[in-house]
């Protein structure tokens, strides 16, 4: 590889090549996509302009299902590192690209695999369920992977006396515990985005919009979830706002999802639940590292690419496929 690229990738995490300002980026991305038989998969937390040109937009479960079944040669993953890794694990023969390698995840970072391996040793008779928001290495240490769309159903699909370790998200784990009545051993990790909602600002918003429904992602803390009219994954929340008759929603998750909510229900009002800082919206700094320019360069130069050791791919495949099988059986 060209050394400039190597420097860019190790220092910056993305290909930093100037783009001719006169080109129509969206048209060029679409042209390159056809030329290279590439598919763009985007998470709901991506910038609106990236969501608008994606071939598929979804939550973590939907994105994994798409990555497993695509017949494209190249998958451009507009999301974060663990999501692109999951796509690579499910489609190892394909080239998987991530516009910015530094698009990580605080939740994934909160569970270093070597510490989790030690933790796991303390519970030798427990089955390990890990939330998909973790590294490929952590998935390789797991028995079943889950997402926020299927965590409750996956736990429920196991025998009642099955002992379970759940990681890395303590909030999703506590929510699953509450919903299923199972006693789970929880890893103490969390997402920085879902743990900074301001109760004070939320109270003020609810007074201002007394008829609004409050909807929340299960990565939020228990005291936030306790007030919610609906709790679900990003696609669950989106579906709820489409089917529910209310016209105003206060939304406690990353603000990128509001783009699809507003597109699907143009006459409804969506208000992001405010974080405990000076911003009005709650953005994930990792998700928002991807830009249209980085996506263009990534597709043009076919870099940065996700590369994983073959043994990690083989070991991480089993728990993800187990999740996909259970989800397919349950029609999720
Ligand atoms: P879902 O879209 O699967 O609900 O996940 C939310 C999230 O935090 C992804 O990083
Ligand atoms: Fe990770 Fe939270 Fe960002 Fe999702 S929103 S990628 S869980 S830091």
PDB file of N, CA and C in Angstrom, residues 22-116:
ATOM      1  N   UNK A  22     -15.800  20.336  -7.225  1.00  0.00           N
ATOM      2  CA  UNK A  22     -16.846  20.486  -8.252  1.00  0.00           C
ATOM      3  C   UNK A  22     -17.623  19.181  -8.484  1.00  0.00           C
ATOM      4  N   UNK A  23     -17.180  18.065  -7.911  1.00  0.00           N
ATOM      5  CA  UNK A  23     -17.911  16.820  -8.202  1.00  0.00           C
ATOM      6  C   UNK A  23     -19.161  16.710  -7.319  1.00  0.00           C
ATOM      7  N   UNK A  24     -20.137  16.019  -7.869  1.00  0.00           N
ATOM      8  CA  UNK A  24     -21.367  15.749  -7.108  1.00  0.00           C
ATOM      9  C   UNK A  24     -21.099  14.459  -6.307  1.00  0.00           C
ATOM     10  N   UNK A  25     -20.827  14.635  -5.023  1.00  0.00           N
ATOM     11  CA  UNK A  25     -20.393  13.497  -4.199  1.00  0.00           C
ATOM     12  C   UNK A  25     -21.390  12.341  -4.194  1.00  0.00           C
ATOM     13  N   UNK A  26     -22.674  12.679  -4.069  1.00  0.00           N
ATOM     14  CA  UNK A  26     -23.694  11.618  -3.986  1.00  0.00           C
ATOM     15  C   UNK A  26     -23.729  10.848  -5.306  1.00  0.00           C
ATOM     16  N   UNK A  27     -23.716  11.587  -6.435  1.00  0.00           N
ATOM     17  CA  UNK A  27     -23.748  10.923  -7.748  1.00  0.00           C
ATOM     18  C   UNK A  27     -22.507  10.050  -7.929  1.00  0.00           C
ATOM     19  N   UNK A  28     -21.349  10.562  -7.492  1.00  0.00           N
ATOM     20  CA  UNK A  28     -20.089   9.801  -7.634  1.00  0.00           C
ATOM     21  C   UNK A  28     -20.094   8.550  -6.765  1.00  0.00           C
ATOM     22  N   UNK A  29     -20.619   8.676  -5.564  1.00  0.00           N
ATOM     23  CA  UNK A  29     -20.685   7.503  -4.676  1.00  0.00           C
ATOM     24  C   UNK A  29     -21.594   6.449  -5.323  1.00  0.00           C
ATOM     25  N   UNK A  30     -22.719   6.892  -5.861  1.00  0.00           N
ATOM     26  CA  UNK A  30     -23.632   5.944  -6.512  1.00  0.00           C
ATOM     27  C   UNK A  30     -22.990   5.293  -7.740  1.00  0.00           C
ATOM     28  N   UNK A  31     -22.208   6.067  -8.479  1.00  0.00           N
ATOM     29  CA  UNK A  31     -21.530   5.512  -9.658  1.00  0.00           C
ATOM     30  C   UNK A  31     -20.495   4.468  -9.237  1.00  0.00           C
ATOM     31  N   UNK A  32     -19.677   4.832  -8.231  1.00  0.00           N
ATOM     32  CA  UNK A  32     -18.640   3.902  -7.751  1.00  0.00           C
ATOM     33  C   UNK A  32     -19.254   2.615  -7.192  1.00  0.00           C
ATOM     34  N   UNK A  33     -20.383   2.793  -6.546  1.00  0.00           N
ATOM     35  CA  UNK A  33     -21.079   1.648  -5.947  1.00  0.00           C
ATOM     36  C   UNK A  33     -21.443   0.626  -7.021  1.00  0.00           C
ATOM     37  N   UNK A  34     -21.974   1.126  -8.131  1.00  0.00           N
ATOM     38  CA  UNK A  34     -22.353   0.228  -9.247  1.00  0.00           C
ATOM     39  C   UNK A  34     -21.109  -0.405  -9.856  1.00  0.00           C
ATOM     40  N   UNK A  35     -20.108   0.443 -10.121  1.00  0.00           N
ATOM     41  CA  UNK A  35     -18.876  -0.014 -10.763  1.00  0.00           C
ATOM     42  C   UNK A  35     -18.204  -1.126  -9.952  1.00  0.00           C
ATOM     43  N   UNK A  36     -18.247  -1.020  -8.630  1.00  0.00           N
ATOM     44  CA  UNK A  36     -17.532  -1.979  -7.769  1.00  0.00           C
ATOM     45  C   UNK A  36     -18.446  -3.050  -7.184  1.00  0.00           C
ATOM     46  N   UNK A  37     -19.696  -3.077  -7.594  1.00  0.00           N
ATOM     47  CA  UNK A  37     -20.691  -3.978  -6.994  1.00  0.00           C
ATOM     48  C   UNK A  37     -20.612  -3.898  -5.460  1.00  0.00           C
ATOM     49  N   UNK A  38     -20.760  -2.662  -4.977  1.00  0.00           N
ATOM     50  CA  UNK A  38     -20.684  -2.413  -3.530  1.00  0.00           C
ATOM     51  C   UNK A  38     -22.072  -2.106  -2.984  1.00  0.00           C
ATOM     52  N   UNK A  39     -22.224  -2.345  -1.687  1.00  0.00           N
ATOM     53  CA  UNK A  39     -23.476  -2.024  -1.018  1.00  0.00           C
ATOM     54  C   UNK A  39     -23.127  -1.141   0.177  1.00  0.00           C
ATOM     55  N   UNK A  40     -23.982  -0.143   0.439  1.00  0.00           N
ATOM     56  CA  UNK A  40     -23.733   0.719   1.608  1.00  0.00           C
ATOM     57  C   UNK A  40     -24.781   0.395   2.672  1.00  0.00           C
ATOM     58  N   UNK A  41     -24.299  -0.091   3.820  1.00  0.00           N
ATOM     59  CA  UNK A  41     -25.184  -0.375   4.946  1.00  0.00           C
ATOM     60  C   UNK A  41     -24.982   0.731   5.979  1.00  0.00           C
ATOM     61  N   UNK A  42     -26.068   1.355   6.419  1.00  0.00           N
ATOM     62  CA  UNK A  42     -25.915   2.478   7.363  1.00  0.00           C
ATOM     63  C   UNK A  42     -26.773   2.278   8.609  1.00  0.00           C
ATOM     64  N   UNK A  43     -26.198   2.662   9.738  1.00  0.00           N
ATOM     65  CA  UNK A  43     -26.972   2.632  10.978  1.00  0.00           C
ATOM     66  C   UNK A  43     -27.763   3.938  11.093  1.00  0.00           C
ATOM     67  N   UNK A  44     -28.875   3.873  11.858  1.00  0.00           N
ATOM     68  CA  UNK A  44     -29.742   5.042  12.040  1.00  0.00           C
ATOM     69  C   UNK A  44     -29.052   6.229  12.710  1.00  0.00           C
ATOM     70  N   UNK A  45     -27.892   6.019  13.318  1.00  0.00           N
ATOM     71  CA  UNK A  45     -27.213   7.132  13.989  1.00  0.00           C
ATOM     72  C   UNK A  45     -26.272   7.895  13.057  1.00  0.00           C
ATOM     73  N   UNK A  46     -26.235   7.491  11.790  1.00  0.00           N
ATOM     74  CA  UNK A  46     -25.363   8.190  10.841  1.00  0.00           C
ATOM     75  C   UNK A  46     -25.965   9.541  10.452  1.00  0.00           C
ATOM     76  N   UNK A  47     -25.104  10.424   9.924  1.00  0.00           N
ATOM     77  CA  UNK A  47     -25.569  11.714   9.408  1.00  0.00           C
ATOM     78  C   UNK A  47     -26.683  11.468   8.393  1.00  0.00           C
ATOM     79  N   UNK A  48     -27.656  12.383   8.335  1.00  0.00           N
ATOM     80  CA  UNK A  48     -28.811  12.231   7.435  1.00  0.00           C
ATOM     81  C   UNK A  48     -28.392  11.991   5.987  1.00  0.00           C
ATOM     82  N   UNK A  49     -27.379  12.729   5.522  1.00  0.00           N
ATOM     83  CA  UNK A  49     -26.972  12.612   4.106  1.00  0.00           C
ATOM     84  C   UNK A  49     -26.420  11.211   3.804  1.00  0.00           C
ATOM     85  N   UNK A  50     -25.824  10.576   4.801  1.00  0.00           N
ATOM     86  CA  UNK A  50     -25.332   9.198   4.601  1.00  0.00           C
ATOM     87  C   UNK A  50     -26.526   8.240   4.610  1.00  0.00           C
ATOM     88  N   UNK A  51     -27.449   8.442   5.539  1.00  0.00           N
ATOM     89  CA  UNK A  51     -28.652   7.593   5.571  1.00  0.00           C
ATOM     90  C   UNK A  51     -29.379   7.659   4.226  1.00  0.00           C
ATOM     91  N   UNK A  52     -29.440   8.871   3.663  1.00  0.00           N
ATOM     92  CA  UNK A  52     -30.218   9.059   2.429  1.00  0.00           C
ATOM     93  C   UNK A  52     -29.624   8.351   1.215  1.00  0.00           C
ATOM     94  N   UNK A  53     -28.322   8.057   1.234  1.00  0.00           N
ATOM     95  CA  UNK A  53     -27.781   7.359   0.056  1.00  0.00           C
ATOM     96  C   UNK A  53     -27.516   5.882   0.314  1.00  0.00           C
ATOM     97  N   UNK A  54     -27.807   5.419   1.529  1.00  0.00           N
ATOM     98  CA  UNK A  54     -27.535   4.014   1.859  1.00  0.00           C
ATOM     99  C   UNK A  54     -28.488   3.073   1.126  1.00  0.00           C
ATOM    100  N   UNK A  55     -28.007   1.841   0.866  1.00  0.00           N
ATOM    101  CA  UNK A  55     -28.882   0.825   0.259  1.00  0.00           C
ATOM    102  C   UNK A  55     -29.773   0.222   1.327  1.00  0.00           C
ATOM    103  N   UNK A  56     -29.274   0.236   2.549  1.00  0.00           N
ATOM    104  CA  UNK A  56     -30.067  -0.311   3.649  1.00  0.00           C
ATOM    105  C   UNK A  56     -29.740   0.491   4.905  1.00  0.00           C
ATOM    106  N   UNK A  57     -30.773   0.887   5.641  1.00  0.00           N
ATOM    107  CA  UNK A  57     -30.569   1.576   6.922  1.00  0.00           C
ATOM    108  C   UNK A  57     -31.240   0.698   7.968  1.00  0.00           C
ATOM    109  N   UNK A  58     -30.611   0.518   9.101  1.00  0.00           N
ATOM    110  CA  UNK A  58     -31.270  -0.328  10.087  1.00  0.00           C
ATOM    111  C   UNK A  58     -30.628  -0.290  11.441  1.00  0.00           C
ATOM    112  N   UNK A  59     -31.180  -1.134  12.323  1.00  0.00           N
ATOM    113  CA  UNK A  59     -30.587  -1.306  13.650  1.00  0.00           C
ATOM    114  C   UNK A  59     -29.548  -2.421  13.550  1.00  0.00           C
ATOM    115  N   UNK A  60     -28.927  -2.760  14.667  1.00  0.00           N
ATOM    116  CA  UNK A  60     -27.822  -3.722  14.615  1.00  0.00           C
ATOM    117  C   UNK A  60     -28.269  -5.090  14.116  1.00  0.00           C
ATOM    118  N   UNK A  61     -29.484  -5.518  14.483  1.00  0.00           N
ATOM    119  CA  UNK A  61     -29.947  -6.828  14.009  1.00  0.00           C
ATOM    120  C   UNK A  61     -30.175  -6.791  12.497  1.00  0.00           C
ATOM    121  N   UNK A  62     -30.898  -5.779  12.044  1.00  0.00           N
ATOM    122  CA  UNK A  62     -31.181  -5.658  10.610  1.00  0.00           C
ATOM    123  C   UNK A  62     -29.900  -5.559   9.793  1.00  0.00           C
ATOM    124  N   UNK A  63     -28.932  -4.815  10.302  1.00  0.00           N
ATOM    125  CA  UNK A  63     -27.670  -4.655   9.575  1.00  0.00           C
ATOM    126  C   UNK A  63     -26.913  -5.978   9.503  1.00  0.00           C
ATOM    127  N   UNK A  64     -26.945  -6.763  10.584  1.00  0.00           N
ATOM    128  CA  UNK A  64     -26.271  -8.077  10.571  1.00  0.00           C
ATOM    129  C   UNK A  64     -26.968  -8.995   9.568  1.00  0.00           C
ATOM    130  N   UNK A  65     -28.306  -8.953   9.555  1.00  0.00           N
ATOM    131  CA  UNK A  65     -29.048  -9.811   8.616  1.00  0.00           C
ATOM    132  C   UNK A  65     -28.712  -9.430   7.178  1.00  0.00           C
ATOM    133  N   UNK A  66     -28.612  -8.148   6.910  1.00  0.00           N
ATOM    134  CA  UNK A  66     -28.263  -7.699   5.554  1.00  0.00           C
ATOM    135  C   UNK A  66     -26.839  -8.115   5.180  1.00  0.00           C
ATOM    136  N   UNK A  67     -25.907  -7.933   6.143  1.00  0.00           N
ATOM    137  CA  UNK A  67     -24.502  -8.279   5.877  1.00  0.00           C
ATOM    138  C   UNK A  67     -24.364  -9.764   5.581  1.00  0.00           C
ATOM    139  N   UNK A  68     -25.207 -10.591   6.222  1.00  0.00           N
ATOM    140  CA  UNK A  68     -25.118 -12.037   6.021  1.00  0.00           C
ATOM    141  C   UNK A  68     -25.642 -12.447   4.649  1.00  0.00           C
ATOM    142  N   UNK A  69     -26.594 -11.675   4.107  1.00  0.00           N
ATOM    143  CA  UNK A  69     -27.229 -12.153   2.871  1.00  0.00           C
ATOM    144  C   UNK A  69     -26.855 -11.371   1.606  1.00  0.00           C
ATOM    145  N   UNK A  70     -26.084 -10.313   1.728  1.00  0.00           N
ATOM    146  CA  UNK A  70     -25.792  -9.510   0.526  1.00  0.00           C
ATOM    147  C   UNK A  70     -24.952 -10.285  -0.507  1.00  0.00           C
ATOM    148  N   UNK A  71     -25.202 -10.020  -1.794  1.00  0.00           N
ATOM    149  CA  UNK A  71     -24.361 -10.660  -2.809  1.00  0.00           C
ATOM    150  C   UNK A  71     -23.386  -9.647  -3.424  1.00  0.00           C
ATOM    151  N   UNK A  72     -23.237  -8.499  -2.746  1.00  0.00           N
ATOM    152  CA  UNK A  72     -22.266  -7.497  -3.209  1.00  0.00           C
ATOM    153  C   UNK A  72     -20.842  -8.002  -2.964  1.00  0.00           C
ATOM    154  N   UNK A  73     -19.875  -7.479  -3.718  1.00  0.00           N
ATOM    155  CA  UNK A  73     -18.473  -7.855  -3.483  1.00  0.00           C
ATOM    156  C   UNK A  73     -17.853  -7.027  -2.361  1.00  0.00           C
ATOM    157  N   UNK A  74     -18.383  -5.798  -2.227  1.00  0.00           N
ATOM    158  CA  UNK A  74     -17.821  -4.867  -1.244  1.00  0.00           C
ATOM    159  C   UNK A  74     -18.955  -4.364  -0.348  1.00  0.00           C
ATOM    160  N   UNK A  75     -18.708  -4.383   0.980  1.00  0.00           N
ATOM    161  CA  UNK A  75     -19.688  -3.812   1.917  1.00  0.00           C
ATOM    162  C   UNK A  75     -19.050  -2.553   2.504  1.00  0.00           C
ATOM    163  N   UNK A  76     -19.688  -1.401   2.279  1.00  0.00           N
ATOM    164  CA  UNK A  76     -19.208  -0.183   2.942  1.00  0.00           C
ATOM    165  C   UNK A  76     -20.098  -0.012   4.155  1.00  0.00           C
ATOM    166  N   UNK A  77     -19.490  -0.058   5.332  1.00  0.00           N
ATOM    167  CA  UNK A  77     -20.284   0.003   6.542  1.00  0.00           C
ATOM    168  C   UNK A  77     -20.266   1.418   7.109  1.00  0.00           C
ATOM    169  N   UNK A  78     -21.392   2.104   6.975  1.00  0.00           N
ATOM    170  CA  UNK A  78     -21.511   3.435   7.561  1.00  0.00           C
ATOM    171  C   UNK A  78     -22.072   3.247   8.965  1.00  0.00           C
ATOM    172  N   UNK A  79     -21.147   3.055   9.873  1.00  0.00           N
ATOM    173  CA  UNK A  79     -21.509   2.784  11.264  1.00  0.00           C
ATOM    174  C   UNK A  79     -20.230   2.803  12.057  1.00  0.00           C
ATOM    175  N   UNK A  80     -20.159   1.999  13.115  1.00  0.00           N
ATOM    176  CA  UNK A  80     -18.934   1.984  13.923  1.00  0.00           C
ATOM    177  C   UNK A  80     -18.187   0.660  13.762  1.00  0.00           C
ATOM    178  N   UNK A  81     -16.993   0.606  14.351  1.00  0.00           N
ATOM    179  CA  UNK A  81     -16.060  -0.482  14.110  1.00  0.00           C
ATOM    180  C   UNK A  81     -16.652  -1.862  14.397  1.00  0.00           C
ATOM    181  N   UNK A  82     -17.353  -2.008  15.555  1.00  0.00           N
ATOM    182  CA  UNK A  82     -17.851  -3.354  15.889  1.00  0.00           C
ATOM    183  C   UNK A  82     -18.890  -3.817  14.868  1.00  0.00           C
ATOM    184  N   UNK A  83     -19.610  -2.874  14.265  1.00  0.00           N
ATOM    185  CA  UNK A  83     -20.633  -3.234  13.276  1.00  0.00           C
ATOM    186  C   UNK A  83     -19.957  -3.745  11.995  1.00  0.00           C
ATOM    187  N   UNK A  84     -18.897  -3.053  11.587  1.00  0.00           N
ATOM    188  CA  UNK A  84     -18.166  -3.479  10.382  1.00  0.00           C
ATOM    189  C   UNK A  84     -17.496  -4.827  10.636  1.00  0.00           C
ATOM    190  N   UNK A  85     -16.999  -5.025  11.853  1.00  0.00           N
ATOM    191  CA  UNK A  85     -16.398  -6.326  12.192  1.00  0.00           C
ATOM    192  C   UNK A  85     -17.450  -7.438  12.094  1.00  0.00           C
ATOM    193  N   UNK A  86     -18.649  -7.149  12.575  1.00  0.00           N
ATOM    194  CA  UNK A  86     -19.725  -8.153  12.521  1.00  0.00           C
ATOM    195  C   UNK A  86     -20.020  -8.513  11.061  1.00  0.00           C
ATOM    196  N   UNK A  87     -20.035  -7.495  10.192  1.00  0.00           N
ATOM    197  CA  UNK A  87     -20.269  -7.752   8.763  1.00  0.00           C
ATOM    198  C   UNK A  87     -19.154  -8.630   8.196  1.00  0.00           C
ATOM    199  N   UNK A  88     -17.908  -8.360   8.597  1.00  0.00           N
ATOM    200  CA  UNK A  88     -16.771  -9.147   8.095  1.00  0.00           C
ATOM    201  C   UNK A  88     -16.875 -10.598   8.590  1.00  0.00           C
ATOM    202  N   UNK A  89     -17.275 -10.761   9.848  1.00  0.00           N
ATOM    203  CA  UNK A  89     -17.402 -12.116  10.416  1.00  0.00           C
ATOM    204  C   UNK A  89     -18.476 -12.906   9.651  1.00  0.00           C
ATOM    205  N   UNK A  90     -19.553 -12.210   9.277  1.00  0.00           N
ATOM    206  CA  UNK A  90     -20.652 -12.893   8.580  1.00  0.00           C
ATOM    207  C   UNK A  90     -20.380 -13.085   7.095  1.00  0.00           C
ATOM    208  N   UNK A  91     -19.539 -12.236   6.531  1.00  0.00           N
ATOM    209  CA  UNK A  91     -19.217 -12.339   5.097  1.00  0.00           C
ATOM    210  C   UNK A  91     -17.708 -12.244   4.916  1.00  0.00           C
ATOM    211  N   UNK A  92     -16.955 -13.246   5.396  1.00  0.00           N
ATOM    212  CA  UNK A  92     -15.484 -13.126   5.404  1.00  0.00           C
ATOM    213  C   UNK A  92     -14.846 -13.020   4.031  1.00  0.00           C
ATOM    214  N   UNK A  93     -15.538 -13.508   2.977  1.00  0.00           N
ATOM    215  CA  UNK A  93     -14.914 -13.443   1.661  1.00  0.00           C
ATOM    216  C   UNK A  93     -15.111 -12.076   1.012  1.00  0.00           C
ATOM    217  N   UNK A  94     -15.933 -11.242   1.618  1.00  0.00           N
ATOM    218  CA  UNK A  94     -16.173  -9.918   1.015  1.00  0.00           C
ATOM    219  C   UNK A  94     -15.215  -8.879   1.591  1.00  0.00           C
ATOM    220  N   UNK A  95     -15.053  -7.823   0.820  1.00  0.00           N
ATOM    221  CA  UNK A  95     -14.234  -6.710   1.308  1.00  0.00           C
ATOM    222  C   UNK A  95     -15.156  -5.815   2.130  1.00  0.00           C
ATOM    223  N   UNK A  96     -14.827  -5.625   3.411  1.00  0.00           N
ATOM    224  CA  UNK A  96     -15.664  -4.762   4.266  1.00  0.00           C
ATOM    225  C   UNK A  96     -14.885  -3.488   4.577  1.00  0.00           C
ATOM    226  N   UNK A  97     -15.492  -2.362   4.248  1.00  0.00           N
ATOM    227  CA  UNK A  97     -14.834  -1.062   4.428  1.00  0.00           C
ATOM    228  C   UNK A  97     -15.570  -0.239   5.484  1.00  0.00           C
ATOM    229  N   UNK A  98     -14.794   0.542   6.231  1.00  0.00           N
ATOM    230  CA  UNK A  98     -15.359   1.454   7.234  1.00  0.00           C
ATOM    231  C   UNK A  98     -14.759   2.834   6.945  1.00  0.00           C
ATOM    232  N   UNK A  99     -15.588   3.865   6.692  1.00  0.00           N
ATOM    233  CA  UNK A  99     -15.018   5.159   6.274  1.00  0.00           C
ATOM    234  C   UNK A  99     -13.986   5.729   7.248  1.00  0.00           C
ATOM    235  N   UNK A 100     -14.161   5.481   8.549  1.00  0.00           N
ATOM    236  CA  UNK A 100     -13.184   5.977   9.526  1.00  0.00           C
ATOM    237  C   UNK A 100     -12.943   4.895  10.572  1.00  0.00           C
ATOM    238  N   UNK A 101     -11.721   4.359  10.559  1.00  0.00           N
ATOM    239  CA  UNK A 101     -11.386   3.261  11.485  1.00  0.00           C
ATOM    240  C   UNK A 101     -11.490   3.680  12.942  1.00  0.00           C
ATOM    241  N   UNK A 102     -11.445   4.998  13.187  1.00  0.00           N
ATOM    242  CA  UNK A 102     -11.514   5.472  14.572  1.00  0.00           C
ATOM    243  C   UNK A 102     -12.951   5.583  15.079  1.00  0.00           C
ATOM    244  N   UNK A 103     -13.917   5.232  14.229  1.00  0.00           N
ATOM    245  CA  UNK A 103     -15.314   5.241  14.679  1.00  0.00           C
ATOM    246  C   UNK A 103     -15.496   4.028  15.600  1.00  0.00           C
ATOM    247  N   UNK A 104     -15.222   4.228  16.859  1.00  0.00           N
ATOM    248  CA  UNK A 104     -15.295   3.135  17.838  1.00  0.00           C
ATOM    249  C   UNK A 104     -16.602   3.147  18.595  1.00  0.00           C
ATOM    250  N   UNK A 105     -16.561   2.744  19.861  1.00  0.00           N
ATOM    251  CA  UNK A 105     -17.792   2.678  20.661  1.00  0.00           C
ATOM    252  C   UNK A 105     -17.388   2.617  22.134  1.00  0.00           C
ATOM    253  N   UNK A 106     -17.918   3.545  22.937  1.00  0.00           N
ATOM    254  CA  UNK A 106     -17.540   3.583  24.360  1.00  0.00           C
ATOM    255  C   UNK A 106     -18.001   2.315  25.077  1.00  0.00           C
ATOM    256  N   UNK A 107     -19.125   1.768  24.636  1.00  0.00           N
ATOM    257  CA  UNK A 107     -19.643   0.547  25.273  1.00  0.00           C
ATOM    258  C   UNK A 107     -18.718  -0.632  24.980  1.00  0.00           C
ATOM    259  N   UNK A 108     -18.320  -0.754  23.726  1.00  0.00           N
ATOM    260  CA  UNK A 108     -17.379  -1.805  23.351  1.00  0.00           C
ATOM    261  C   UNK A 108     -16.064  -1.631  24.125  1.00  0.00           C
ATOM    262  N   UNK A 109     -15.604  -0.371  24.236  1.00  0.00           N
ATOM    263  CA  UNK A 109     -14.347  -0.094  24.951  1.00  0.00           C
ATOM    264  C   UNK A 109     -14.440  -0.436  26.437  1.00  0.00           C
ATOM    265  N   UNK A 110     -15.672  -0.418  26.969  1.00  0.00           N
ATOM    266  CA  UNK A 110     -15.826  -0.669  28.412  1.00  0.00           C
ATOM    267  C   UNK A 110     -15.682  -2.156  28.753  1.00  0.00           C
ATOM    268  N   UNK A 111     -15.385  -2.969  27.756  1.00  0.00           N
ATOM    269  CA  UNK A 111     -15.247  -4.410  28.022  1.00  0.00           C
ATOM    270  C   UNK A 111     -14.027  -4.994  27.301  1.00  0.00           C
ATOM    271  N   UNK A 112     -12.824  -4.753  27.857  1.00  0.00           N
ATOM    272  CA  UNK A 112     -11.621  -5.320  27.221  1.00  0.00           C
ATOM    273  C   UNK A 112     -11.660  -6.848  27.290  1.00  0.00           C
ATOM    274  N   UNK A 113     -11.444  -7.530  26.161  1.00  0.00           N
ATOM    275  CA  UNK A 113     -11.575  -8.996  26.126  1.00  0.00           C
ATOM    276  C   UNK A 113     -10.728  -9.733  27.166  1.00  0.00           C
ATOM    277  N   UNK A 114      -9.481  -9.259  27.451  1.00  0.00           N
ATOM    278  CA  UNK A 114      -8.661 -10.010  28.414  1.00  0.00           C
ATOM    279  C   UNK A 114      -9.266  -9.954  29.817  1.00  0.00           C
ATOM    280  N   UNK A 115      -9.919  -8.836  30.167  1.00  0.00           N
ATOM    281  CA  UNK A 115     -10.565  -8.741  31.490  1.00  0.00           C
ATOM    282  C   UNK A 115     -11.854  -9.567  31.515  1.00  0.00           C
ATOM    283  N   UNK A 116     -12.552  -9.563  30.388  1.00  0.00           N
ATOM    284  CA  UNK A 116     -13.796 -10.340  30.317  1.00  0.00           C
ATOM    285  C   UNK A 116     -13.484 -11.837  30.414  1.00  0.00           C
TER     286      UNK A 116
END
